Amino acid sequence: MKSEFNWEYAPAPEAKDHIKLKAQYDLFINGKFVKPYSKKYFATYNPATEEKLAEVAQANSKDVDLAVASAKNAYDKVWKKMPAKERAKYIFRIARVIQERARELAVIESMDGGKPIRESRDFDVPTAANHFFYYAGWADKLEYAFPNRNPQSLGVAAQIIPWNFPLLMAAWKIAPALATGNTVVLKPAESTPLSALKLAEIIQDCDLPPGVVNIITGFGDTGAAMVAHPNVNKIAFTGSTDVGKIIQKAIAGTNKKATLELGGKAANIVFDDAPINQAVEGIVNGIFFNQGHVCCAGSRLFVQENVAAEVIQKLKARMETLIVGDPLDKNTDIGAINSKEQLDKINEYLKIGSKEGLELFQTSASVPKKGFYCKPTLFIGAAQSNRVVQEEIFGPVLTIQTFRTIEEVIEKANNIPYGLSAGVWTDKGSKIFNLTSKLRAGVIWANTYNKFDPTSPFGGYKESGFGREGGLHGLMPYLKF
Ligand code: NAI
Ligand code: MG
């Protein structure tokens, strides 16, 4: 289906000749890059081209030991004792250098993870800097944030992050930990380690006391060793619900505090009184941009029956205009799927949905032959019992269900193991307030979608995890009272 808005765009690639990547990256421990005890390295690839970008160290349990010891030492001897307003200056400095090196960070983020440069340049990197700015401001005001409660830091935080927002998740984790006086061992995901290693260079340039932030690379076993380490006081994890459950079991009966930000399967609900064109834009933004690699993606669309035909027709027309391809092209809407494994998982769900008898719609866009790509996809006529409705796909795949009444849509939206986010599109404020009080989701957007701000708390219900990141709430998991 071609739309009247289906213009051709000339290529507009972002330059990458200014990017300097080393062939090999070591572990950032105690303020220095050190070789891993394991002596092992693994490759990280550009999923858009399947080219190897660099090799990074594979930390084993001895390396984890060293990183935790360095964080503990820095906590006991330096960071815990430092006046909060001095700590704030370091955090502020990190924010400033992220801004100065924004272009480089954005290009690296898109190369290593496959996300469109528009997203990394306009969202990931500026929002990461904003998180450091925001939490720098709280560092010396904890007494005001929690009056008469004498907030105290915890110690060493082990932070494990996923591949969908590598730099931003590092910022979400590191900034509040430092502001509250804790020290950090952070592990980025194995497919996207490079922006975190650049952040390590930035932290070195900012002269943070050695050991306050340690950044180590590796796979799940490295993460598991961090979780199990006896000198770790707090665990912050973002990733799959399966690993979240493993972590919760591993720390049961210990004193370790944890926040888990896990999967999602958000309902995006469009009522017949909604501004339909805006809603269509919000649906597209909610699931297709960033390849659906978003835990709060609006992956389940609920449309009121009497406007369903119109919404679906307009959605298909808008989808036809989406450009799938080179993440470094400034016109690209949908970049590369992060890894072959993730693409295989998405393709498996495309088969499952078709087998479940759903109508599949994919745009006619061509996708590059090399690299991992998936066209934006709809499953029309979906039902609550379909696996593609119940399970997290984490790709540009949207299921569409219709509803007649508010009660029905609340029931269906909530009838899912997850509860991270939701969207509501309506002209009526009263309907918005009604739904926001009844939808079991941590974040609910009204007449917009996927909006983020460091001042606003984020986190889930049910199997989407617990604890909040961002805002004043985001300080609490790093404090004892
Ligand atoms: P994952 O949960 O395995 O990986 C996330 C992080 O946890 C990575 O740094 C990984 O090395 C680490 N990890 C893995 N096993 C661990 C363990 N036993 N102990 C401690 N750390 C461990 O996620 P994966 O395999 O990359 O993606 C699988 C699915 O998870 C995706 O298809 C998607 O549905 C979901 N996911 C959700 C995310 C979110 O933001 N909520 C982000 C990434 C994936
Ligand atoms: Mg990569």
Short mmCIF file of C-alpha atoms in Angstrom, two decimals, residues 28 31 33 90 93-94 97 100-101 104 198-208:
data_model
loop_
_atom_site.label_atom_id
_atom_site.label_comp_id
_atom_site.label_asym_id
_atom_site.label_seq_id
_atom_site.Cartn_x
_atom_site.Cartn_y
_atom_site.Cartn_z
CA PHE A 28 37.95 -0.31 34.04
CA GLY A 31 40.47 4.22 37.81
CA PHE A 33 42.04 0.01 32.33
CA TYR A 90 32.06 15.18 40.04
CA ARG A 93 31.36 17.19 35.54
CA ILE A 94 30.37 13.83 34.04
CA VAL A 97 31.61 15.94 29.40
CA GLU A 100 30.73 17.86 25.05
CA ARG A 101 31.22 14.41 23.57
CA GLU A 104 30.78 10.78 19.39
CA LYS A 198 33.57 5.44 26.58
CA LEU A 199 31.82 6.53 29.76
CA ALA A 200 34.67 4.89 31.68
CA GLU A 201 37.10 7.09 29.73
CA ILE A 202 34.97 10.12 30.57
CA ILE A 203 34.95 9.19 34.25
CA GLN A 204 38.73 8.89 34.11
CA ASP A 205 38.98 12.31 32.42
CA CYS A 206 36.74 13.76 35.14
CA ASP A 207 39.27 12.63 37.77
CA LEU A 208 36.77 10.72 39.85
#
